[in-house]
Coordinates of C-alpha atoms and ligand atoms in Angstrom, one line a residue:
Chain A
M158 CA -17.4 9.5 -19.4
K159 CA -20.8 9.6 -21.1
K160 CA -21.7 12.6 -19.1
K161 CA -18.9 14.6 -19.9
Y162 CA -19.9 14.2 -23.6
W163 CA -23.4 15.5 -23.1
L164 CA -22.0 18.4 -21.1
I165 CA -19.8 19.3 -23.9
L166 CA -22.6 18.9 -26.7
L167 CA -24.8 21.0 -24.3
V168 CA -22.3 23.8 -23.8
S169 CA -21.5 23.8 -27.7
A170 CA -25.5 23.9 -28.8
V171 CA -25.7 26.9 -26.2
I172 CA -22.6 28.8 -27.9
V173 CA -24.4 27.8 -31.3
V174 CA -27.6 29.4 -30.7
A175 CA -26.4 32.0 -28.5
Y176 CA -24.2 33.1 -31.8
V177 CA -27.3 32.8 -34.2
L178 CA -29.3 35.0 -31.7
L179 CA -26.5 37.3 -31.5
F180 CA -26.0 38.0 -35.4
M181 CA -29.9 38.3 -35.8
T182 CA -29.8 41.3 -33.2
S183 CA -26.7 42.8 -34.7
N184 CA -26.0 45.7 -37.1
S185 CA -24.3 44.5 -40.4
Y186 CA -20.9 45.8 -39.4
I187 CA -21.0 43.0 -36.4
Q188 CA -22.5 40.7 -39.0
S189 CA -20.0 40.9 -41.3
V190 CA -16.9 40.5 -38.6
M191 CA -19.2 37.2 -37.1
N192 CA -19.1 36.1 -40.4
M193 CA -15.2 36.5 -41.1
L194 CA -14.9 34.7 -37.9
L195 CA -16.7 31.5 -39.3
Y196 CA -14.2 31.2 -42.2
N197 CA -10.9 32.1 -39.8
I198 CA -12.3 29.3 -37.5
V199 CA -12.2 26.7 -40.4
L200 CA -8.7 28.0 -41.6
V201 CA -7.1 27.7 -38.1
L202 CA -8.7 24.3 -37.8
G203 CA -6.9 23.3 -41.1
L204 CA -3.7 24.6 -40.0
N205 CA -4.0 23.1 -37.0
F206 CA -3.5 19.6 -38.5
I207 CA -0.2 20.7 -40.4
T208 CA 1.5 23.3 -38.4
G209 CA 0.0 22.5 -34.8
L210 CA 0.1 18.8 -34.7
T211 CA 2.4 17.7 -37.3
G212 CA 4.7 20.5 -36.6
Q213 CA 5.5 22.0 -40.2
M214 CA 5.3 25.5 -40.7
N215 CA 2.6 26.3 -43.4
M216 CA 2.6 30.2 -44.6
A217 CA 0.4 29.4 -47.6
T218 CA -3.2 29.5 -45.7
A219 CA -4.4 32.7 -47.3
G220 CA -3.0 31.2 -50.5
M221 CA -4.7 28.3 -50.6
M222 CA -7.8 29.9 -49.7
A223 CA -7.6 32.0 -52.5
L224 CA -7.1 29.1 -54.8
G225 CA -10.3 27.7 -53.4
A226 CA -12.2 31.1 -53.6
Y227 CA -11.2 31.9 -57.2
S228 CA -11.7 28.6 -58.7
F229 CA -15.2 28.4 -56.9
A230 CA -16.0 31.9 -58.5
I231 CA -14.6 31.2 -62.2
A232 CA -16.2 27.5 -62.4
D233 CA -19.4 28.7 -61.0
T234 CA -19.9 32.4 -62.0
S235 CA -17.8 32.6 -65.1
Y236 CA -18.4 29.1 -66.4
N237 CA -22.1 28.4 -65.4
V238 CA -21.0 25.0 -64.1
N239 CA -23.4 24.0 -61.3
P240 CA -22.6 25.4 -58.0
W241 CA -22.5 21.9 -55.8
L242 CA -20.4 20.6 -58.7
S243 CA -18.1 23.5 -58.3
L244 CA -17.8 22.9 -54.8
L245 CA -17.0 19.2 -55.3
M246 CA -14.2 20.7 -58.1
V247 CA -12.7 22.9 -55.4
L248 CA -12.6 20.0 -52.8
A249 CA -10.4 17.9 -55.4
L250 CA -8.4 21.0 -55.9
G251 CA -7.6 21.1 -52.1
L252 CA -6.4 17.4 -52.3
V253 CA -4.3 18.6 -55.3
I254 CA -3.0 21.6 -53.6
G255 CA -2.2 19.3 -50.3
R256 CA 0.2 17.1 -52.6
A257 CA 1.8 20.2 -54.4
L258 CA 2.9 21.4 -50.7
G259 CA 3.0 18.1 -49.0
Y260 CA 5.8 16.7 -51.1
P261 CA 8.3 19.6 -50.8
S262 CA 7.6 19.5 -47.1
L263 CA 9.3 15.7 -47.2
R264 CA 12.6 17.3 -47.8
L265 CA 12.5 20.9 -46.5
Q266 CA 12.3 21.5 -42.7
G267 CA 12.0 24.6 -40.5
F268 CA 12.9 28.1 -42.4
F269 CA 13.4 26.4 -45.7
L270 CA 9.5 25.1 -45.5
S271 CA 8.4 28.5 -44.3
L272 CA 10.3 30.1 -47.0
T273 CA 8.7 27.5 -49.6
T274 CA 5.1 28.3 -48.4
I275 CA 5.5 32.0 -48.2
G276 CA 6.6 31.4 -51.8
F277 CA 3.6 29.5 -53.0
N278 CA 1.3 32.1 -51.2
E279 CA 3.0 34.9 -53.3
V280 CA 2.9 32.9 -56.4
V281 CA -0.8 32.4 -56.0
R282 CA -1.5 36.0 -55.3
I283 CA 0.5 37.5 -58.2
T284 CA -0.7 34.9 -60.6
V285 CA -4.2 35.9 -59.8
N286 CA -3.5 39.6 -59.8
N287 CA -1.8 39.4 -63.3
L288 CA -4.2 37.1 -65.0
T289 CA -6.9 40.0 -65.4
D290 CA -9.2 38.1 -68.0
I291 CA -10.1 35.4 -65.7
T292 CA -9.9 36.6 -62.4
G293 CA -10.3 40.3 -62.7
G294 CA -6.9 41.0 -61.7
A295 CA -6.3 44.0 -59.2
T296 CA -9.8 45.3 -59.7
G297 CA -11.4 41.9 -58.4
Y298 CA -13.8 39.6 -59.2
K299 CA -17.3 41.0 -58.9
D300 CA -20.5 39.1 -58.3
V301 CA -19.8 36.0 -57.3
R302 CA -22.8 33.7 -57.6
R303 CA -23.6 31.8 -53.9
L304 CA -24.4 28.4 -53.5
P305 CA -27.9 28.1 -53.3
F306 CA -29.3 27.4 -49.9
F307 CA -32.7 25.7 -49.2
F308 CA -33.1 25.5 -53.3
Q309 CA -32.7 29.5 -53.7
F310 CA -29.6 31.7 -54.0
P311 CA -29.5 33.1 -50.5
D312 CA -29.1 36.9 -49.4
K313 CA -26.3 37.7 -47.4
N314 CA -28.1 37.1 -44.0
S315 CA -29.2 33.7 -44.7
Y316 CA -25.8 33.2 -46.6
F317 CA -24.3 33.3 -42.9
Y318 CA -26.2 30.2 -41.6
L319 CA -24.8 27.9 -44.8
N320 CA -21.6 29.2 -43.6
L321 CA -22.5 28.3 -40.1
I322 CA -23.3 25.0 -41.4
F323 CA -20.2 24.6 -43.1
T324 CA -18.0 25.6 -39.9
L325 CA -20.2 23.3 -37.8
I326 CA -19.2 20.2 -40.1
M327 CA -15.6 21.4 -40.3
I328 CA -15.3 21.4 -36.6
A329 CA -16.7 17.8 -36.2
I330 CA -14.4 16.4 -38.8
A331 CA -11.4 18.1 -36.8
V332 CA -12.8 16.8 -33.4
L333 CA -12.9 13.6 -34.7
V334 CA -9.4 13.5 -36.7
V335 CA -7.6 15.5 -33.7
N336 CA -8.9 13.2 -30.9
S337 CA -8.4 10.2 -32.6
K338 CA -5.0 7.7 -33.8
W339 CA -4.6 10.5 -36.4
G340 CA -4.1 13.3 -33.9
R341 CA -1.8 11.0 -31.7
A342 CA 0.1 10.1 -35.1
Y343 CA 0.4 13.5 -36.4
K344 CA 2.1 14.7 -33.1
S345 CA 4.3 11.8 -32.9
I346 CA 5.7 13.0 -36.1
R347 CA 6.2 16.5 -34.5
D348 CA 7.5 15.1 -31.0
N349 CA 10.0 12.7 -32.2
Y350 CA 9.9 11.1 -35.9
E351 CA 12.7 8.9 -35.2
A352 CA 10.4 7.2 -32.6
A353 CA 7.5 7.5 -35.1
E354 CA 9.0 5.8 -37.9
A355 CA 10.4 3.1 -35.7
T356 CA 6.7 2.3 -34.7
G357 CA 5.9 1.7 -38.1
I358 CA 4.4 5.2 -38.9
D359 CA 4.7 6.1 -42.7
I360 CA 5.8 9.9 -42.0
A361 CA 5.8 10.9 -45.4
K362 CA 2.6 9.9 -46.2
L363 CA 1.0 11.6 -43.0
K364 CA 2.7 14.7 -43.4
I365 CA 1.1 14.8 -47.0
Q366 CA -2.1 13.8 -45.5
A367 CA -2.0 16.8 -43.0
F368 CA -1.2 19.1 -45.8
T369 CA -3.9 18.1 -47.3
L370 CA -6.1 18.2 -44.5
A371 CA -5.0 21.9 -44.3
A372 CA -5.7 22.7 -48.3
V373 CA -9.1 21.1 -48.1
Y374 CA -9.9 23.0 -44.9
S375 CA -8.5 26.3 -46.7
V376 CA -10.3 26.0 -49.7
V377 CA -13.8 25.3 -48.0
A378 CA -13.0 28.4 -46.3
G379 CA -12.1 30.0 -49.5
V380 CA -15.6 29.2 -50.8
M381 CA -17.2 30.6 -47.5
Y382 CA -15.6 33.6 -48.4
A383 CA -16.4 34.1 -51.7
G384 CA -19.7 33.6 -51.3
Y385 CA -20.6 35.8 -48.6
S386 CA -18.7 39.0 -50.1
Q387 CA -19.4 38.2 -53.4
Y388 CA -16.0 40.0 -54.3
L389 CA -12.8 38.6 -54.3
N390 CA -9.7 40.8 -54.5
P391 CA -5.9 39.7 -54.8
T392 CA -5.0 41.9 -51.6
A393 CA -7.2 39.7 -49.4
F394 CA -4.9 36.9 -49.7
A395 CA -1.6 38.5 -49.4
T396 CA 1.2 36.5 -47.2
S397 CA 0.2 38.8 -44.1
Y398 CA -3.1 37.2 -43.8
S399 CA -1.6 33.5 -43.5
Q400 CA 0.9 34.9 -40.7
N401 CA -2.4 36.4 -38.8
Y402 CA -3.7 32.6 -39.0
V403 CA -0.3 31.5 -37.5
A404 CA -0.9 34.0 -34.8
M405 CA -4.5 32.7 -33.9
L406 CA -2.8 29.1 -34.0
M407 CA -0.6 30.3 -31.2
V408 CA -2.3 32.5 -29.1
G409 CA -5.4 29.8 -29.1
G410 CA -3.7 26.9 -28.5
I411 CA -1.7 24.5 -30.9
G412 CA -3.3 20.8 -31.5
S413 CA -6.6 21.4 -29.7
V414 CA -10.0 22.1 -31.5
P415 CA -11.2 24.5 -28.7
G416 CA -7.9 26.2 -28.7
N417 CA -8.0 26.9 -32.3
I418 CA -11.5 28.3 -32.1
L419 CA -10.5 30.5 -29.1
G420 CA -7.5 31.8 -31.2
A421 CA -9.4 32.7 -33.9
T422 CA -12.3 34.4 -32.2
L423 CA -9.2 36.4 -30.1
V424 CA -7.6 37.4 -33.3
T425 CA -10.3 37.8 -35.1
V426 CA -12.5 40.1 -32.8
L427 CA -9.7 41.9 -30.6
P428 CA -8.7 43.9 -33.6
E429 CA -12.1 45.2 -34.1
V430 CA -12.4 46.0 -30.4
L431 CA -9.1 48.0 -30.5
R432 CA -10.1 50.1 -33.5
A433 CA -11.6 52.4 -30.8
F434 CA -7.8 53.3 -30.3
Q435 CA -7.6 54.6 -33.8
N436 CA -3.7 55.2 -34.2
Y437 CA -2.6 53.1 -31.6
Y438 CA -4.8 50.0 -32.5
W439 CA -2.1 48.2 -34.4
V440 CA 0.5 48.7 -31.8
M441 CA -1.6 47.3 -29.1
F442 CA -2.6 44.3 -31.2
C443 CA 0.8 43.3 -31.6
T444 CA 2.0 43.9 -28.2
I445 CA -1.0 41.7 -26.8
C446 CA 0.0 39.2 -29.5
L447 CA 3.8 39.4 -28.4
L448 CA 3.0 39.2 -24.7
M449 CA 1.0 36.3 -25.2
A450 CA 4.0 34.2 -27.1
I451 CA 6.2 35.0 -24.1
F452 CA 3.8 34.3 -21.1
V453 CA 1.6 32.0 -22.5
P454 CA 3.7 29.8 -25.1
D455 CA 1.1 26.7 -25.1
G456 CA -2.0 29.1 -25.9
L457 CA -4.5 30.4 -23.7
W458 CA -6.7 27.0 -23.9
S459 CA -3.8 25.5 -21.9
L460 CA -4.2 28.2 -19.4
L461 CA -7.6 27.4 -19.1
Q462 CA -7.4 23.9 -19.0
K463 CA -4.8 23.9 -16.3
A464 CA -7.4 26.3 -14.2
I465 CA -10.1 23.8 -14.8
R466 CA -7.6 21.0 -13.5
F467 CA -6.6 23.2 -10.2
V468 CA -10.5 23.8 -9.6
Q469 CA -11.3 20.0 -9.9
K470 CA -8.1 18.8 -7.3
K471 CA -9.3 21.7 -4.9
L472 CA -13.1 20.2 -5.0
N473 CA -11.9 16.7 -4.6
R474 CA -9.6 17.8 -2.0
N475 CA -12.7 19.6 -0.2
K476 CA -14.6 16.4 -0.8
E477 CA -11.9 14.1 0.9
V478 CA -12.1 16.3 4.0
A479 CA -15.6 16.5 4.4
Chain B
M188 CA 15.1 -22.6 -40.7
P189 CA 16.3 -19.1 -41.4
A190 CA 17.6 -16.8 -38.6
M191 CA 15.3 -14.3 -36.8
L192 CA 18.1 -11.8 -37.9
E193 CA 21.2 -12.0 -39.7
L194 CA 23.8 -9.5 -40.9
K195 CA 26.2 -10.5 -43.4
N196 CA 29.3 -8.8 -43.7
I197 CA 27.7 -5.1 -42.9
T198 CA 30.0 -2.1 -43.3
K199 CA 28.9 1.3 -42.7
K200 CA 31.4 4.3 -43.4
F201 CA 30.4 7.7 -42.2
G202 CA 32.9 9.6 -44.6
G203 CA 36.3 8.2 -43.9
L204 CA 35.3 6.9 -40.4
V205 CA 34.2 3.2 -40.7
A206 CA 31.5 2.6 -37.6
V207 CA 30.8 -0.8 -38.7
N208 CA 33.2 -3.0 -40.5
D209 CA 32.5 -6.2 -41.9
L210 CA 30.3 -7.5 -39.2
S211 CA 28.4 -10.8 -39.8
M212 CA 26.1 -12.4 -36.8
R213 CA 23.1 -14.2 -36.5
V214 CA 20.2 -13.8 -33.9
D215 CA 18.1 -17.2 -33.7
E216 CA 14.6 -17.3 -32.7
H217 CA 13.7 -17.2 -29.0
E218 CA 17.3 -16.6 -28.5
I219 CA 18.4 -13.5 -26.0
H220 CA 21.5 -11.9 -28.0
A221 CA 23.6 -9.6 -26.7
L222 CA 25.9 -6.8 -28.4
I223 CA 28.7 -5.6 -26.6
G224 CA 31.5 -3.8 -26.8
P225 CA 33.5 0.0 -26.1
N226 CA 31.8 2.8 -26.4
G227 CA 32.2 4.0 -30.3
A228 CA 32.3 0.3 -31.3
G229 CA 29.3 0.8 -33.6
K230 CA 26.8 -1.0 -31.8
T231 CA 24.3 1.6 -31.9
T232 CA 25.0 1.8 -35.7
A233 CA 24.5 -1.8 -36.1
T234 CA 21.0 -1.3 -34.6
N235 CA 20.3 1.7 -36.8
M236 CA 21.1 -0.2 -39.8
I237 CA 18.8 -3.3 -38.8
E238 CA 16.2 -0.5 -38.2
G239 CA 16.6 1.5 -41.8
V240 CA 17.5 4.4 -40.4
Y241 CA 20.9 4.1 -42.2
H242 CA 21.4 1.7 -44.9
P243 CA 24.9 -0.2 -45.2
T244 CA 27.7 1.0 -47.1
S245 CA 27.9 -2.6 -48.2
G246 CA 26.7 -6.0 -46.8
Q247 CA 23.0 -7.1 -46.2
I248 CA 20.5 -7.5 -43.4
F249 CA 18.0 -10.6 -43.3
F250 CA 14.6 -10.9 -41.0
K251 CA 13.4 -14.2 -41.0
G252 CA 14.7 -15.0 -44.3
Q253 CA 13.8 -11.9 -46.1
D254 CA 16.1 -9.4 -47.4
I255 CA 15.3 -5.9 -45.5
T256 CA 18.5 -4.0 -46.2
N257 CA 17.2 -1.1 -48.2
L258 CA 13.7 -1.0 -46.7
K259 CA 12.5 2.3 -45.1
T260 CA 12.3 2.0 -41.1
H261 CA 8.7 2.0 -41.1
E262 CA 8.2 -0.8 -43.5
I263 CA 10.9 -2.7 -41.6
A264 CA 9.0 -2.1 -38.2
R265 CA 6.0 -3.3 -39.6
L266 CA 7.9 -6.7 -40.4
G267 CA 7.7 -7.2 -36.6
I268 CA 10.7 -5.4 -35.3
G269 CA 10.3 -3.3 -32.3
R270 CA 12.9 -1.1 -30.7
T271 CA 14.1 1.0 -27.9
F272 CA 16.5 3.8 -27.7
Q273 CA 19.6 4.6 -26.2
N274 CA 18.7 8.2 -25.4
I275 CA 15.0 8.1 -24.8
K276 CA 12.8 9.1 -27.5
L277 CA 9.2 9.6 -26.3
Y278 CA 6.5 11.7 -27.1
D279 CA 6.5 14.5 -24.7
T280 CA 3.3 16.3 -25.0
M281 CA 1.3 12.9 -24.5
T282 CA 0.9 10.9 -21.8
A283 CA 2.1 7.7 -21.2
L284 CA -1.2 5.7 -22.2
E285 CA -1.2 7.9 -25.5
N286 CA 2.4 7.1 -26.3
V287 CA 1.9 3.4 -26.0
M288 CA -1.1 3.7 -28.4
V289 CA 0.7 5.5 -31.0
G290 CA 2.8 2.2 -30.9
G291 CA -0.5 0.4 -32.2
H292 CA -1.2 2.9 -35.1
Q293 CA 0.0 0.4 -37.7
L294 CA -2.3 -2.2 -36.6
T295 CA -5.4 -0.2 -37.2
K296 CA -7.1 -0.7 -40.8
L297 CA -9.2 2.5 -41.1
D298 CA -7.3 5.1 -43.3
L299 CA -8.0 8.9 -43.0
F300 CA -11.1 9.5 -45.0
P301 CA -12.9 6.1 -44.3
S302 CA -12.5 7.1 -40.6
I303 CA -14.1 10.5 -41.1
I304 CA -17.3 8.9 -42.8
N305 CA -17.2 5.9 -40.3
P306 CA -16.6 7.5 -36.9
K307 CA -18.2 4.3 -35.4
G308 CA -15.6 2.3 -36.9
L309 CA -12.9 4.8 -35.8
M310 CA -14.2 4.8 -32.2
E311 CA -14.0 0.8 -32.3
E312 CA -10.4 1.2 -33.3
E313 CA -9.7 3.4 -30.6
K314 CA -11.4 1.4 -28.1
M315 CA -9.1 -1.4 -29.1
L316 CA -6.0 0.6 -28.8
K317 CA -6.6 2.0 -25.5
E318 CA -7.6 -1.6 -24.1
K319 CA -4.5 -2.8 -25.5
A320 CA -2.3 -0.3 -24.7
E321 CA -3.8 -0.1 -20.9
M322 CA -3.1 -3.8 -20.8
L323 CA 0.7 -3.2 -21.6
I324 CA 0.9 -0.3 -19.4
E325 CA -0.1 -2.7 -16.6
Y326 CA 2.1 -5.5 -17.9
V327 CA 5.5 -3.2 -17.5
G328 CA 4.2 -2.2 -14.3
L329 CA 3.2 1.8 -14.9
S330 CA -0.7 1.6 -14.7
G331 CA -0.2 4.2 -11.7
I332 CA 1.4 6.8 -14.2
K333 CA -0.7 5.8 -17.3
N334 CA -2.3 9.2 -17.3
E335 CA 1.2 11.4 -16.8
Y336 CA 2.5 13.5 -19.3
V337 CA 5.7 11.7 -20.5
K338 CA 7.7 14.9 -19.8
N339 CA 6.8 14.7 -16.2
L340 CA 8.4 11.2 -15.7
P341 CA 11.3 10.0 -14.0
Y342 CA 13.8 8.6 -16.4
G343 CA 13.0 5.0 -15.1
N344 CA 9.5 4.9 -15.9
K345 CA 10.5 6.6 -19.5
K346 CA 12.7 3.7 -19.9
V347 CA 10.1 0.9 -19.1
L348 CA 7.5 3.2 -21.2
E349 CA 9.5 2.7 -24.0
V350 CA 9.3 -1.0 -23.9
A351 CA 5.8 -1.0 -23.7
R352 CA 5.4 1.4 -26.8
A353 CA 7.7 -1.2 -28.6
L354 CA 5.5 -4.0 -27.5
M355 CA 2.3 -2.4 -28.4
M356 CA 2.9 -3.1 -32.2
D357 CA 3.5 -7.0 -31.7
P358 CA 6.9 -7.3 -32.6
E359 CA 8.5 -10.7 -32.9
L360 CA 12.1 -9.1 -32.3
L361 CA 12.9 -6.4 -30.1
L362 CA 15.8 -4.5 -30.3
L363 CA 17.0 -2.7 -26.6
D364 CA 19.9 -0.1 -27.3
E365 CA 21.5 0.0 -23.4
P366 CA 18.2 -0.8 -21.9
A367 CA 19.6 -0.8 -18.3
A368 CA 21.8 2.2 -18.5
G369 CA 21.1 5.0 -15.8
L370 CA 18.7 3.0 -13.9
N371 CA 19.3 2.3 -10.1
P372 CA 19.9 -1.3 -9.1
S373 CA 16.2 -2.0 -8.2
E374 CA 14.9 -0.7 -11.0
R375 CA 17.6 -2.6 -12.9
A376 CA 16.5 -6.1 -11.4
D377 CA 12.8 -5.3 -12.4
F378 CA 13.6 -4.6 -16.1
V379 CA 15.9 -7.7 -16.0
S380 CA 12.7 -9.3 -14.9
L381 CA 10.5 -7.6 -17.3
L382 CA 12.7 -8.9 -20.0
M383 CA 12.6 -12.3 -18.9
R384 CA 9.0 -12.3 -19.0
I385 CA 8.6 -10.7 -22.4
H386 CA 11.2 -13.4 -23.5
S387 CA 9.3 -16.2 -22.3
E388 CA 6.2 -15.3 -24.1
G389 CA 7.9 -16.0 -27.2
K390 CA 9.8 -13.1 -28.0
T391 CA 13.3 -12.9 -29.6
L392 CA 15.4 -10.4 -27.8
F393 CA 18.7 -8.5 -29.1
F394 CA 20.1 -6.1 -26.9
I395 CA 23.2 -3.6 -26.8
E396 CA 24.0 -3.2 -22.8
H397 CA 27.3 -2.2 -20.9
N398 CA 25.9 -3.8 -17.5
M399 CA 28.1 -7.0 -17.0
D400 CA 25.7 -8.4 -14.6
V401 CA 22.8 -8.1 -16.7
V402 CA 24.5 -9.3 -20.0
M403 CA 26.1 -12.5 -18.1
N404 CA 22.9 -13.5 -16.6
V405 CA 20.2 -13.1 -19.6
S406 CA 22.2 -13.8 -22.7
H407 CA 22.3 -17.1 -24.2
R408 CA 24.8 -15.6 -26.8
I409 CA 27.2 -12.6 -27.1
T410 CA 28.9 -10.9 -29.6
V411 CA 31.7 -8.5 -28.9
V412 CA 32.7 -5.7 -31.0
N413 CA 35.4 -3.6 -31.2
F414 CA 36.0 -0.6 -33.7
G415 CA 33.1 -1.7 -35.6
A416 CA 34.4 -5.5 -36.1
K417 CA 33.4 -8.5 -34.3
I418 CA 36.3 -9.8 -32.1
A419 CA 34.3 -12.8 -30.2
E420 CA 31.1 -14.3 -30.4
G421 CA 29.6 -17.2 -28.0
T422 CA 28.0 -18.0 -24.8
P423 CA 28.6 -15.8 -21.6
Q424 CA 31.2 -18.4 -20.3
E425 CA 32.8 -18.4 -23.7
I426 CA 33.2 -14.7 -23.8
Q427 CA 34.2 -14.2 -20.0
T428 CA 37.4 -16.6 -20.8
N429 CA 38.1 -15.1 -24.2
P430 CA 41.5 -13.4 -23.8
E431 CA 40.9 -10.8 -26.7
V432 CA 37.6 -9.7 -25.3
I433 CA 39.0 -9.2 -21.4
K434 CA 42.0 -7.2 -23.2
A435 CA 39.7 -4.9 -25.4
Y436 CA 36.6 -4.3 -23.1
L437 CA 36.0 -6.6 -19.9
G438 CA 39.1 -5.8 -18.3
E439 CA 41.4 -8.4 -15.8
R440 CA 38.4 -8.3 -13.2
Y441 CA 36.8 -10.8 -15.1
K442 CA 39.3 -13.4 -15.4
V443 CA 39.2 -14.3 -12.2
K444 CA 35.6 -15.1 -12.1
Ligands
ADP501 N1 25.5 10.0 -37.9 C1 26.7 9.7 -37.7 N2 27.6 10.5 -38.7 C2 28.9 10.5 -38.2 N3 29.5 9.7 -37.4 C3 28.7 8.6 -36.7 C4 27.3 8.9 -37.1 N4 26.6 7.8 -36.1 C5 27.7 7.5 -35.4 N5 28.8 8.0 -35.8 C6 30.3 7.4 -35.2 O1 30.1 5.9 -35.3 C7 31.1 5.4 -34.4 C8 30.1 4.2 -33.7 O2 29.2 5.1 -32.9 P1 28.3 4.2 -32.3 O3 27.3 3.4 -33.0 O4 27.1 4.9 -31.7 O5 28.4 3.6 -31.1 P2 28.2 2.8 -29.9 O6 26.7 2.8 -29.7 O7 28.8 1.1 -29.9 O8 29.0 3.4 -28.8 C9 31.6 6.3 -33.3 O9 32.8 6.9 -33.8 C10 30.5 7.7 -33.9 O10 30.9 9.0 -33.6
MG502 MG1 25.4 3.5 -28.3

């Protein structure tokens, strides 16, 4: 068992180092995609708690992210609050959003919850669009001040490392939550809420908790986004982006952290790769997503796990024969 | 001493349908109490009211003297009432062991935020849950399949697994809704011996069952309901010789015995 953990840690370290090396040797276009991938991973990890594990549809990811990004920019850049204090305020906001969406989820299910969260996302987008004095409206919010990194305001490239650190922290927390009593308790609500209640699980509390985790992850991604691009525009937080995050969750694998990372990576990188096909790119992307939903409904990670288990079995059998 | 469980004049109406009609009964500590009656008599509905899934239209329910009539399901469970379901309700995407571990969630102390900043404490709780769940899986005789996903398990194993999950929360009272239904004779014999073992460790059992061999052999007392109302209560001897019960439920076959 111990050996397995070391192996996982080693593989993760190799991936992180390779990622940094790739970033250092890439052009600025690839670098911006690589940065986008970081906050997409954080968003999908957050969505996984509520939609993946607890089974409550959330189409408000982009809206929650917008709230994080704009509040950070307004607090720190417009009002000159200390940047770390602004980050703390944004985290507190995440707690509030989690409750605001969590309570309706206690009464609404399925389609109705989807619609409510879509509504939330649109309300946020339209509000941001219309509060021109504070948010810059449709022309956008320019020159967001970055979080200081090692006591100075970093340039775009070194800000990437700060985002990488954020991402690693969020991954570590997700691993802890998903693979412990919390992950099981959330899943028990999704799998059979009557049985969960009968074993003493407070469903209302846990649903709100899972929504809150999703909200906190989304606002952190918002801060990551705001700092890197330094420019915010309401069109970047449309509901269609929220759908995209649900697609990432489904493509990679619902419920597991490696699956989430895989899904975020594929759905972030695939459109960029497919851009070479120009007019056909969007059609191809949608077709691939659709085929995956039909043939690999549990996500690619489940397929990989099956393959690993198959190889293990084969190896064990060979050992027995030998 | 208050009863382990007491129903006082419980009535449950679904629209115009009276599913349970003015039912009163008590289950004493360390008793094995059976609830029998024809299909649709209101047995499952009565269990669901004890567990707070439905609240009675009128009447009161007490657990060890405490009024639990209007508590929520998870609050009632935490007081020490475990249950199994007539139609199996397990967590299909989890392994057998994980299913049992969920039963222990409410025994743990760390809340979400403390467990994130104290991973070591969380890991200790995991270890506790795992050890306890493994012990219980062994106890009910499912060690061999503990790492199987529940959706792949045969029906008989699932029934037993539900019992292990309920035991995980250290209940004093176990409600079992048709535990032996659908089991073959050898599985049923194993199940009965499991129930007797659980009882011998001090638990109180309240179960709904249609198999009369099981009911008559293990119960201390039996309550019989028909159309939501109680028609008889007594020892297996008394129930088997009660003309009204024979007419409504048991049939003439049992009269000879
Ligand atoms: N949620 C419900 N809504 C409406 N009617 C119900 C509901 N649950 C049970 N009933 C009805 O109540 C009666 C008693 O059902 P039930 O308690 O399941 O009986 P039993 O377990 O004794 O077979 C049945 O007529 C059933 O159709
Ligand atoms: Mg029933």
